[in-house]
mmCIF file of C-alpha atoms and ligand atoms in Angstrom:
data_model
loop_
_atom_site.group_PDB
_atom_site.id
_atom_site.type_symbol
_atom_site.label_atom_id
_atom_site.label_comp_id
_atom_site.label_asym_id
_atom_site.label_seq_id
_atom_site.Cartn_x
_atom_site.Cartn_y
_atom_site.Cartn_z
ATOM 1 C CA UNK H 744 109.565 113.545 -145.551
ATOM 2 C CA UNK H 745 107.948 111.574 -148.663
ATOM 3 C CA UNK H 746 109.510 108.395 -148.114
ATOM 4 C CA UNK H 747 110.100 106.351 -150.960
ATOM 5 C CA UNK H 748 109.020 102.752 -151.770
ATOM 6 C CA UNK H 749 111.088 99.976 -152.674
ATOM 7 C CA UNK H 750 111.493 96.301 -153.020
ATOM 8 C CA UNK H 751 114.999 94.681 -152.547
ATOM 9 C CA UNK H 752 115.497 91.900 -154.512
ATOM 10 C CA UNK H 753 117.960 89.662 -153.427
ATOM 11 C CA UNK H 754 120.293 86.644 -152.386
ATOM 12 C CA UNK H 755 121.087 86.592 -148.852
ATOM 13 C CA UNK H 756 123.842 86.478 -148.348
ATOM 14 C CA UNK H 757 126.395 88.474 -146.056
ATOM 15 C CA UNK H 758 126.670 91.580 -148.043
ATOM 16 C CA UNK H 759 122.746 91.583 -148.506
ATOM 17 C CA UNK H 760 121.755 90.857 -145.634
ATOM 18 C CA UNK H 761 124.145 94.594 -144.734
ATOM 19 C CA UNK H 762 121.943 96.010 -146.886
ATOM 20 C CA UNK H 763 118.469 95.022 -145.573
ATOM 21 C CA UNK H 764 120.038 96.202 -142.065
ATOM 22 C CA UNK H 765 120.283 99.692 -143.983
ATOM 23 C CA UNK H 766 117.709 100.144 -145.791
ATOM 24 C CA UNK H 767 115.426 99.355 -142.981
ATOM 25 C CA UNK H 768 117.034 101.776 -140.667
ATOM 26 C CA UNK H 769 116.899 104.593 -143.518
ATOM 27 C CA UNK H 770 113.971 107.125 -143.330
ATOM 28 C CA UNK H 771 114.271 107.986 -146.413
ATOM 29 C CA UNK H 772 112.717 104.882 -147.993
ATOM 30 C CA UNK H 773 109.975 102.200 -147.140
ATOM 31 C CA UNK H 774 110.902 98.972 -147.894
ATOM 32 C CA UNK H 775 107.830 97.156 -149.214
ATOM 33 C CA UNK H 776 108.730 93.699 -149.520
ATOM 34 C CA UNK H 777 112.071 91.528 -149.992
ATOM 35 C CA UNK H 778 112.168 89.754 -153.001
ATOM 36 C CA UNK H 779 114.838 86.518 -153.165
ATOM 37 C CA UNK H 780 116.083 85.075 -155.990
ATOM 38 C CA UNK H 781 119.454 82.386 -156.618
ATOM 39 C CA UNK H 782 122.479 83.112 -156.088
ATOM 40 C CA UNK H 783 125.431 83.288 -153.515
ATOM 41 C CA UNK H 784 123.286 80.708 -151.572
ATOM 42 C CA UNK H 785 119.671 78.075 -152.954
ATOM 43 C CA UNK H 786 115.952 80.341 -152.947
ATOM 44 C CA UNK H 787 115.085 78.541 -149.828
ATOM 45 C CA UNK H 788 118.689 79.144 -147.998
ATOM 46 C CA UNK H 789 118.231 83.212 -148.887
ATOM 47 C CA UNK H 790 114.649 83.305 -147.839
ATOM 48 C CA UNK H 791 115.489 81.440 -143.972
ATOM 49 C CA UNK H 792 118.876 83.966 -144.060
ATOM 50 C CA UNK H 793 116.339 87.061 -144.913
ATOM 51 C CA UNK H 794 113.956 86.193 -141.720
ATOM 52 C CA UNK H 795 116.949 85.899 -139.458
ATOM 53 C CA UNK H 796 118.123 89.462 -140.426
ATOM 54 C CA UNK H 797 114.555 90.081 -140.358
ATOM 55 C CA UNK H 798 114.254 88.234 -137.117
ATOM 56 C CA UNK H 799 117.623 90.327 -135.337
ATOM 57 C CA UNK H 800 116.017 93.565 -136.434
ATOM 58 C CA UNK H 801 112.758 92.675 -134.816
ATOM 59 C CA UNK H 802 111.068 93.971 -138.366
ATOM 60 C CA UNK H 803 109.533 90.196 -139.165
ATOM 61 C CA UNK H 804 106.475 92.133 -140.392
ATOM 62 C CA UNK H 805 108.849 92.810 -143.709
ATOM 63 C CA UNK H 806 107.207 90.417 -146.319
ATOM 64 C CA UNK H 807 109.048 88.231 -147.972
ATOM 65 C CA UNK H 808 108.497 85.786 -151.235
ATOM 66 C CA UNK H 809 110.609 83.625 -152.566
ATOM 67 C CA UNK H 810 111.672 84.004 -156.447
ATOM 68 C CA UNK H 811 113.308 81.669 -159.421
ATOM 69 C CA UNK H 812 115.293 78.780 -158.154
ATOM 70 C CA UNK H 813 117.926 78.927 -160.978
ATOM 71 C CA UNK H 814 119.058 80.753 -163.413
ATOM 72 C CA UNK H 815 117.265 81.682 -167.101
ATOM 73 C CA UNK H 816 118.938 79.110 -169.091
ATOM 74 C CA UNK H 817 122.615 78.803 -167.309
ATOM 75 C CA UNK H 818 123.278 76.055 -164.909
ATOM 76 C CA UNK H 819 123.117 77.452 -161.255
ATOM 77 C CA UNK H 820 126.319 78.078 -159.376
ATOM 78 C CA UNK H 821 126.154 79.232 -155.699
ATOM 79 C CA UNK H 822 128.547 81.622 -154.245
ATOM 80 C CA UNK H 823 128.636 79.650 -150.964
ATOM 81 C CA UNK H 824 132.238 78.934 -150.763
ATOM 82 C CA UNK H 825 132.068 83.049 -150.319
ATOM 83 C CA UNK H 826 129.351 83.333 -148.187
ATOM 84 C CA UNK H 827 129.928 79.902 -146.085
ATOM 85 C CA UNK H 828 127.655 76.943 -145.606
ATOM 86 C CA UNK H 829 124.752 78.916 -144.295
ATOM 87 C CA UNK H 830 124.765 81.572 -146.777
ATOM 88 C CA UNK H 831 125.273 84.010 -143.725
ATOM 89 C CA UNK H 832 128.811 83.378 -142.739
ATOM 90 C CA UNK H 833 128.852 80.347 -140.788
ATOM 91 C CA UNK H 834 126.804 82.138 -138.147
ATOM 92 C CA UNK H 835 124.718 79.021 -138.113
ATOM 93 C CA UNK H 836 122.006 81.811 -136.530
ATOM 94 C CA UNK H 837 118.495 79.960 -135.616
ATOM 95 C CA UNK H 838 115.550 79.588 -138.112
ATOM 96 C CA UNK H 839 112.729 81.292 -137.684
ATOM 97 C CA UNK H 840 109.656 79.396 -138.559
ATOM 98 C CA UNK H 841 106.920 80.241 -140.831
ATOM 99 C CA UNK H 842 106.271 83.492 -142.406
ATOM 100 C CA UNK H 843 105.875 82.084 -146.150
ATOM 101 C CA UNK H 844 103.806 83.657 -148.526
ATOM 102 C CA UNK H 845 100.892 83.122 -150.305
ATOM 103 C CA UNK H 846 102.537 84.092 -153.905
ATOM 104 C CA UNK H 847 105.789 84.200 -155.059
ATOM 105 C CA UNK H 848 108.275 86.939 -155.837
ATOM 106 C CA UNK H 849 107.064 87.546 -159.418
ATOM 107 C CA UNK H 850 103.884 87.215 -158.560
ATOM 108 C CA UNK H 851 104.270 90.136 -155.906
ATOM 109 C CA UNK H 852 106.260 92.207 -158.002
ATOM 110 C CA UNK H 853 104.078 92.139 -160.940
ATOM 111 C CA UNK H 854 101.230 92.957 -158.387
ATOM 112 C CA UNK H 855 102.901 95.304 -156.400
ATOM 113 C CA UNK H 856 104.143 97.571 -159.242
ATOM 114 C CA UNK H 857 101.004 97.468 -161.365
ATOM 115 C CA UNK H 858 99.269 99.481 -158.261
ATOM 116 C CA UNK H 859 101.922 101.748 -157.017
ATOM 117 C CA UNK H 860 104.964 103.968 -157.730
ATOM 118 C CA UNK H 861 107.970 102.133 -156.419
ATOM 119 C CA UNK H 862 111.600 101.420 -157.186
ATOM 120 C CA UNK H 863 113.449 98.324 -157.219
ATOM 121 C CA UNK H 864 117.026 97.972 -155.206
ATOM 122 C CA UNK H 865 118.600 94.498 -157.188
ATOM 123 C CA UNK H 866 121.313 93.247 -155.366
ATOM 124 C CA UNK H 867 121.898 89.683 -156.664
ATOM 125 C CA UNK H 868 121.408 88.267 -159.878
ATOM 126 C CA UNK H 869 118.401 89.447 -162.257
ATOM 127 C CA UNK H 870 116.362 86.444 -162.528
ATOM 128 C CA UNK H 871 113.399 87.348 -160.436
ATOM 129 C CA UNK H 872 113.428 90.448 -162.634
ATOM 130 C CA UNK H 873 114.216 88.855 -165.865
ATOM 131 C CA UNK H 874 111.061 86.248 -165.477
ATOM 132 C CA UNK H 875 108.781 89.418 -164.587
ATOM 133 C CA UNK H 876 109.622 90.823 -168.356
ATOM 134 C CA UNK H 877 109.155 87.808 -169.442
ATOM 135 C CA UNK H 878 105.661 87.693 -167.849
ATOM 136 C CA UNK H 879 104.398 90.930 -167.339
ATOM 137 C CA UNK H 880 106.517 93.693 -169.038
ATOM 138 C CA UNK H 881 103.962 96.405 -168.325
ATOM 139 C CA UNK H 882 104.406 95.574 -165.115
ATOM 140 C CA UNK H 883 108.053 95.872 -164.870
ATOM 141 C CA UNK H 884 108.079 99.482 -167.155
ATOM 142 C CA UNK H 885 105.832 101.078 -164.227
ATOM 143 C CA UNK H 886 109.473 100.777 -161.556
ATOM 144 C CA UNK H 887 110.377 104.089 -160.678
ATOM 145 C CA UNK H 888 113.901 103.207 -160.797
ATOM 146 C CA UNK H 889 116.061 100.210 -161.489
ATOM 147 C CA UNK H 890 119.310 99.935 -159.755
ATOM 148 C CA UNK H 891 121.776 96.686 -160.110
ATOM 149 C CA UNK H 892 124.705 96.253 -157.898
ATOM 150 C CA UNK H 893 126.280 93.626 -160.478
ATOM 151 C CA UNK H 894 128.745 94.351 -163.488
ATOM 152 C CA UNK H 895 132.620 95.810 -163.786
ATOM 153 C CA UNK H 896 133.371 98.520 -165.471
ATOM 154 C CA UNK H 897 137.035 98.409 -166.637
ATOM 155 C CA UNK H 898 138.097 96.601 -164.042
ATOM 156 C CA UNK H 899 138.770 92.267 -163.325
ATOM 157 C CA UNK H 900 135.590 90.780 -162.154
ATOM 158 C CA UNK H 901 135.397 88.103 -159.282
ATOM 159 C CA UNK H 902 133.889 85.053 -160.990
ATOM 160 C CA UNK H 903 136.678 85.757 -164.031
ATOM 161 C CA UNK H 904 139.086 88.201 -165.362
ATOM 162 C CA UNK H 905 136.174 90.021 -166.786
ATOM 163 C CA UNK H 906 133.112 89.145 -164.730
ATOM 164 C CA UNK H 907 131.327 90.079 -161.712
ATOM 165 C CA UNK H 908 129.159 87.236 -159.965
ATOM 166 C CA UNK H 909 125.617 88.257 -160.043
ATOM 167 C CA UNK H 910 125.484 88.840 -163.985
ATOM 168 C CA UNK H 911 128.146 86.152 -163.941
ATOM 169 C CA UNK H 912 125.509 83.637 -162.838
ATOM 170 C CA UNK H 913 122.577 84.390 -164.767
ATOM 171 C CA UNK H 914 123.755 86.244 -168.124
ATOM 172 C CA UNK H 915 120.646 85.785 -169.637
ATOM 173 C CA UNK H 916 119.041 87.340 -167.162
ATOM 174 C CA UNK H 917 121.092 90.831 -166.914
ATOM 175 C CA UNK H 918 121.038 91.189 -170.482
ATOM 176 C CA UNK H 919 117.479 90.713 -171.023
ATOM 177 C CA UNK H 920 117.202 93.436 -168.328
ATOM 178 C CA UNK H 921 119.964 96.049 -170.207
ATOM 179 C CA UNK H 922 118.158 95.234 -173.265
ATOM 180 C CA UNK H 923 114.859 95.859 -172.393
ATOM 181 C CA UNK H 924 116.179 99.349 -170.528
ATOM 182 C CA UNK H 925 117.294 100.217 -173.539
ATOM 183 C CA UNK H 926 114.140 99.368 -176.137
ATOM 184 C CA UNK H 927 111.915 101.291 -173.327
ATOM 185 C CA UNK H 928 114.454 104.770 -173.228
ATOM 186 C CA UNK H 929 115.080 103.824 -169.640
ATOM 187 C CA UNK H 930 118.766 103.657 -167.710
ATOM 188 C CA UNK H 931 119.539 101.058 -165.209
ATOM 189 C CA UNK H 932 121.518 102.607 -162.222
ATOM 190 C CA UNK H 933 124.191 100.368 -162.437
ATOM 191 C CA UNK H 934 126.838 99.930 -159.234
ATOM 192 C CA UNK H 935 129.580 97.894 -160.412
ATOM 193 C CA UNK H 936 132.671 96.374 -158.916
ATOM 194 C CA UNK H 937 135.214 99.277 -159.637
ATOM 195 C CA UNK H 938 133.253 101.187 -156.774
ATOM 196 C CA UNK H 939 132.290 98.505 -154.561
ATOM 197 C CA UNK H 940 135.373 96.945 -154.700
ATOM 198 C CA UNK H 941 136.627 100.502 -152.572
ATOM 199 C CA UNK H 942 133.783 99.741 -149.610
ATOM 200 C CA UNK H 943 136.320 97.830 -147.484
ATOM 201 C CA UNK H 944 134.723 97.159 -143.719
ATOM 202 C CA UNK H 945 138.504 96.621 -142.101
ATOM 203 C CA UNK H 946 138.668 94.899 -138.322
ATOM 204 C CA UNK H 947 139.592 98.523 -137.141
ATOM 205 C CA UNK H 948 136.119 99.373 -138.376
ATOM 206 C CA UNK H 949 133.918 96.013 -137.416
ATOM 207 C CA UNK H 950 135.827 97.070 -133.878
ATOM 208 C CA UNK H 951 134.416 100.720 -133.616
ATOM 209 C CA UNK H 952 131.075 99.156 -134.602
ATOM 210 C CA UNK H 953 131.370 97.030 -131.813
ATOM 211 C CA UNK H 954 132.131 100.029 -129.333
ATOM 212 C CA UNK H 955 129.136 101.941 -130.763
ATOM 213 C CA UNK H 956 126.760 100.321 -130.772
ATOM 214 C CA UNK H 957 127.324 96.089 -129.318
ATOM 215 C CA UNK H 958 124.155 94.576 -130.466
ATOM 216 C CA UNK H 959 124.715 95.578 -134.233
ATOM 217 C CA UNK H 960 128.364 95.389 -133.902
ATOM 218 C CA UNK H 961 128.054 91.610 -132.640
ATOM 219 C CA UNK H 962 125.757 91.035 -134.891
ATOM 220 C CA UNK H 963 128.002 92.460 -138.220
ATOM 221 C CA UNK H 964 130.674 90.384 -136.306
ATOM 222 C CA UNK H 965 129.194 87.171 -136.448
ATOM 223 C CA UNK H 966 128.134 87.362 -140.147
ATOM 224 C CA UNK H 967 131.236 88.272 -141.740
ATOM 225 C CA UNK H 968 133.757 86.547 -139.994
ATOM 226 C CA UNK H 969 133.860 84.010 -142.734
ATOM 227 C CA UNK H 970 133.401 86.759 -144.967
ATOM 228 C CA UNK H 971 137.044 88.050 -143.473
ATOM 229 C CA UNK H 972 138.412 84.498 -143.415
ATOM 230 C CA UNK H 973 138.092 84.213 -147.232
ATOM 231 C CA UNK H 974 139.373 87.581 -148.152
ATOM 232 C CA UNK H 975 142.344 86.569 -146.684
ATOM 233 C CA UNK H 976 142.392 83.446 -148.065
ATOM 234 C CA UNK H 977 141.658 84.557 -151.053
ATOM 235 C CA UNK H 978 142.710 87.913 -152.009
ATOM 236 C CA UNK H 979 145.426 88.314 -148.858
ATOM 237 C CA UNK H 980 143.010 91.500 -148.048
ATOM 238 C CA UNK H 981 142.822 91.988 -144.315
ATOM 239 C CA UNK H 982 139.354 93.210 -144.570
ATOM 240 C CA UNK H 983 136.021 92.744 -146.330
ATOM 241 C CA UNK H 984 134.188 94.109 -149.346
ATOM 242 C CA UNK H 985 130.558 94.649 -148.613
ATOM 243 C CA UNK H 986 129.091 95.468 -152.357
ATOM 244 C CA UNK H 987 125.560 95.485 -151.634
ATOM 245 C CA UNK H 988 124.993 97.922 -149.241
ATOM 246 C CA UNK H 989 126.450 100.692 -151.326
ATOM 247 C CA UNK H 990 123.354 100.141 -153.485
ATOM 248 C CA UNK H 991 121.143 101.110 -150.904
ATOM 249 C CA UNK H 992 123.669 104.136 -149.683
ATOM 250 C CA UNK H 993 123.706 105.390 -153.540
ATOM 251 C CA UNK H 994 119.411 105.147 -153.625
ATOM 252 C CA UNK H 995 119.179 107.052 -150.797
ATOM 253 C CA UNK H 996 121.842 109.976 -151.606
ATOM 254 C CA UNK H 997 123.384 110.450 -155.004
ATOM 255 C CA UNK H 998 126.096 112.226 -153.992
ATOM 256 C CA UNK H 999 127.917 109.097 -153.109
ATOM 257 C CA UNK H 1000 128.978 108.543 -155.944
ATOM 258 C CA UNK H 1001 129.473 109.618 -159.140
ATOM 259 C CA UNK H 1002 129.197 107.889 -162.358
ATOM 260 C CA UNK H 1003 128.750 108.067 -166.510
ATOM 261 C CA UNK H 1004 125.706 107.545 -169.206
ATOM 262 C CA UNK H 1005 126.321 104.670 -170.819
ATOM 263 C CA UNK H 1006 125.789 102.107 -173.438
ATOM 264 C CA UNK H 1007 125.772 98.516 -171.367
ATOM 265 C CA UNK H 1008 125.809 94.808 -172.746
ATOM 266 C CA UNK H 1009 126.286 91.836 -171.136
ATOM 267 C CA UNK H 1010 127.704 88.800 -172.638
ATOM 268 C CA UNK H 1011 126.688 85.374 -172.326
ATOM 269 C CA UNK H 1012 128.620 82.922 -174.212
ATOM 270 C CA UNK H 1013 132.613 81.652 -173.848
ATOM 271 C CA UNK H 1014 135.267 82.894 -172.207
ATOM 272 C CA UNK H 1015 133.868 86.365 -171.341
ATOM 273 C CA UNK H 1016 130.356 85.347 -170.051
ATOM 274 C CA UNK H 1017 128.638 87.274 -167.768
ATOM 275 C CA UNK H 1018 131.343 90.187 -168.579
ATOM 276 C CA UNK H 1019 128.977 93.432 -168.623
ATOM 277 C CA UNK H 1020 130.536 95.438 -172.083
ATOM 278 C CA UNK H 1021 130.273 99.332 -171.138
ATOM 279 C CA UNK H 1022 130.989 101.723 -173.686
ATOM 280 C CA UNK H 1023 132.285 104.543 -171.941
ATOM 281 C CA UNK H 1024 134.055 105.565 -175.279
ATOM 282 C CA UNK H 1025 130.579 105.459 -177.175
ATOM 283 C CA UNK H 1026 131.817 103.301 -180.189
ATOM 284 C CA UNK H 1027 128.871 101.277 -180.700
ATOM 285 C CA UNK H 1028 127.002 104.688 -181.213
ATOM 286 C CA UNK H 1029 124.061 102.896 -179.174
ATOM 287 C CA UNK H 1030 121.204 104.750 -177.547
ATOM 288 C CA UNK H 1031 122.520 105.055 -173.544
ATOM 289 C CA UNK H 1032 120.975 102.559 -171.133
ATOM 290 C CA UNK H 1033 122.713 102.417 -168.105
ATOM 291 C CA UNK H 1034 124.090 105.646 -165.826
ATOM 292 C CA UNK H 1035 127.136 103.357 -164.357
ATOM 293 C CA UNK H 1036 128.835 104.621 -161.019
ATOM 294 C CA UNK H 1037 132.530 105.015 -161.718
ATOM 295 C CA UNK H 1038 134.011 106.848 -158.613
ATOM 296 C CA UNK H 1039 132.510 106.758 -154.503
ATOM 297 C CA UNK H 1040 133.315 108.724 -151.148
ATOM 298 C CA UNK H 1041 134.187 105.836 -148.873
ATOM 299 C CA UNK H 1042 133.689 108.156 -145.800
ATOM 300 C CA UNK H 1043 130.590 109.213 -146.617
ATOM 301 C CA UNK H 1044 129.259 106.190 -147.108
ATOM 302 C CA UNK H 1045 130.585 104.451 -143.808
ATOM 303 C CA UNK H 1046 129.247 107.680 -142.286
ATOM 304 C CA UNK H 1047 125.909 107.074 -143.594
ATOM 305 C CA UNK H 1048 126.361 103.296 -142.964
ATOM 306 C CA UNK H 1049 127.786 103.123 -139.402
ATOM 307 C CA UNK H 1050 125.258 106.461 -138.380
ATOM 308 C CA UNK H 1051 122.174 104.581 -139.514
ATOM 309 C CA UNK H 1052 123.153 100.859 -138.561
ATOM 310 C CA UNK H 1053 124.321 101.738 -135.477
ATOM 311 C CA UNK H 1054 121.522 104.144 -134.962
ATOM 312 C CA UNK H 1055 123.911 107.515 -134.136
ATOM 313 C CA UNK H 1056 124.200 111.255 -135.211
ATOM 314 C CA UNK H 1057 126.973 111.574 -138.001
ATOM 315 C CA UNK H 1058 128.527 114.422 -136.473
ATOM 316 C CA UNK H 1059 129.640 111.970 -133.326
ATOM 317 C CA UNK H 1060 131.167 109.670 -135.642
ATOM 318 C CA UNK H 1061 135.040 109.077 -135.077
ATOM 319 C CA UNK H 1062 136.356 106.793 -137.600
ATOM 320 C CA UNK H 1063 138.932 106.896 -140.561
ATOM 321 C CA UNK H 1064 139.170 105.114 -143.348
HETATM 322 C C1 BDR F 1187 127.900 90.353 -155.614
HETATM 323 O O1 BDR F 1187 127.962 88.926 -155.593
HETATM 324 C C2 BDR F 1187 127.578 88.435 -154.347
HETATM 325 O O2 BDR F 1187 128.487 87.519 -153.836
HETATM 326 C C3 BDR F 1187 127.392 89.610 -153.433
HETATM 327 O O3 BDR F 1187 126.286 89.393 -152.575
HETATM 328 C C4 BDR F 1187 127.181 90.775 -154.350
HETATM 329 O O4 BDR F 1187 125.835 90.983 -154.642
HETATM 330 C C5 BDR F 1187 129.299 90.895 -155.762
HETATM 331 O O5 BDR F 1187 129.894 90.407 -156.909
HETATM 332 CA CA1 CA F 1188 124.078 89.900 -153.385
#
């Protein structure tokens, strides 16, 4: 099996740090490098939470470069009151020393995608991949495919009644990235709220992970308990939404989910900022730049989730949801 390359840009981060766990238990793809860039926690918070993932997976050999410290032109606000103190729950895990690079993130994407064919999984907000258009566009065109977990379609957002955190905190940055989809006749594959909103991991679930497999079930334990905690708190959900790894699900199989062509814009001024505008209705008449997921099979992406994750065949999965 051809398995394909890709670099996960991201902000580590309970939800992302899910999502490294499954993309580097998936055959299907390679992943080349993690990328981190501002957001739910500081650059240098993200990069220590990456190598501890890293570190629990025993996959250390997974390169990763540090990107933009804030945001394009907005002021930075973290997402730690989400993702606790540590940017990975409260798990207050060890550091693992070392492993910095030699370059930074832009500097390795630019490099990375000028010599070969490889796709980028974005699951925090675009300002590592903003600065690369602003710095080496040719570069950026050459991505096999572009695909954002950030953005609501038609539904409330989590940073305001119209706005979903990662375009939320750099504006700027997402809509330099829809635009410049859109000038080049390319789609971002965008996975917004409305379906990741639906990916609840309940304690009946975090349990059967636990009987499954105890290392990774412990593990998943430890880094969203705060992640629980403030559901509660905050949305009296007994659960917790885990966006990011449905990005990586939806790379690997398509079926997933299933979505709609569509105009996207993201605004970045007032009351709506960071609100990503998508014209399912087509009344701006505007070439189509985005194919945005609007509906997902919850069971078959736990399925794929839990089997990989907890490294076990699909067919002995027992689990509703
Ligand atoms: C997004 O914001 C972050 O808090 C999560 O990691 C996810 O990428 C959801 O709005
Ligand atoms: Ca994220």
């Amino acid at each position: 099996m051809e398995r394909r390359k890709v670099i996960i840009d991201c902000d580590p981060g309970i939800d992302d740090s899910l999502a490294i766990m499954l993309a580097l238990a998936s055959r299907e793809i390679e992943v080349i490098g993690i990328t981190i860039v501002c957001g739910n926690c500081p650059v240098d918070m993200g990069f220590e939470n990456a190598k501890k993932v890293l570190n629990h997976l025993n996959r250390l050999d997974v390169p990763v470069y540090k990107g933009m410290e804030k945001p394009l032109i907005k002021e930075f606000v973290n997402a730690l009151d989400t993702h606790g103190q540590d940017g990975l729950g409260e798990s207050f895990l060890e550091n693992v020393e070392g492993y910095e690079q030699d370059i930074d993130a832009i500097t390795f994407l630019s490099n990375t995608l000028r010599k070969e064919k490889v796709s980028i999984i974005a699951i925090g907000p675009l300002t590592n991949i903003a600065t690369l258009i602003h710095t080496d566009l040719e570069a950026f065109l050459n991505v096999e495919e572009f695909i954002s977990m950030g953005g609501a379609c038609h539904v409330p957002g989590n940073c305001s009644p119209v706005a979903e955190y990662n375009y939320w905190c750099d504006p700027d940055a997402a809509k330099l990235v829809f635009r410049t989809m859109k000038e080049h006749h390319r789609k971002v594959l965008m996975v917004p709220l409305n379906v990741t909103r639906q990916i609840v991991l309940t304690p009946e679930l975090l349990e059967y992970m636990k009987q499954v497999n105890k290392v990774q079930g412990d593990f998943v334990e430890k880094i969203t308990k705060f992640y629980f905690y403030f559901h509660l708190t905050w949305e009296n959900l007994i659960g917790c939404v885990i966006n990011d790894p449905l990005a990586v699900a939806y790379f690997i199989n398509r079926n997933l989910c299933a979505g709609i062509d569509a105009y996207v814009d993201i605004e970045t001024q007032g009351i709506s900022i960071g609100q990503s505008v998508v014209d399912t209705l087509d009344f701006y008449k505007n070439e189509k730049n985005a194919h945005v997921l609007t509906s997902v099979d919850e069971h078959a992406f736990f399925e794929m989730f839990f089997s990989k994750v907890l490294d076990i065949p699909e067919e002995q999965l027992k689990f509703e949801v």
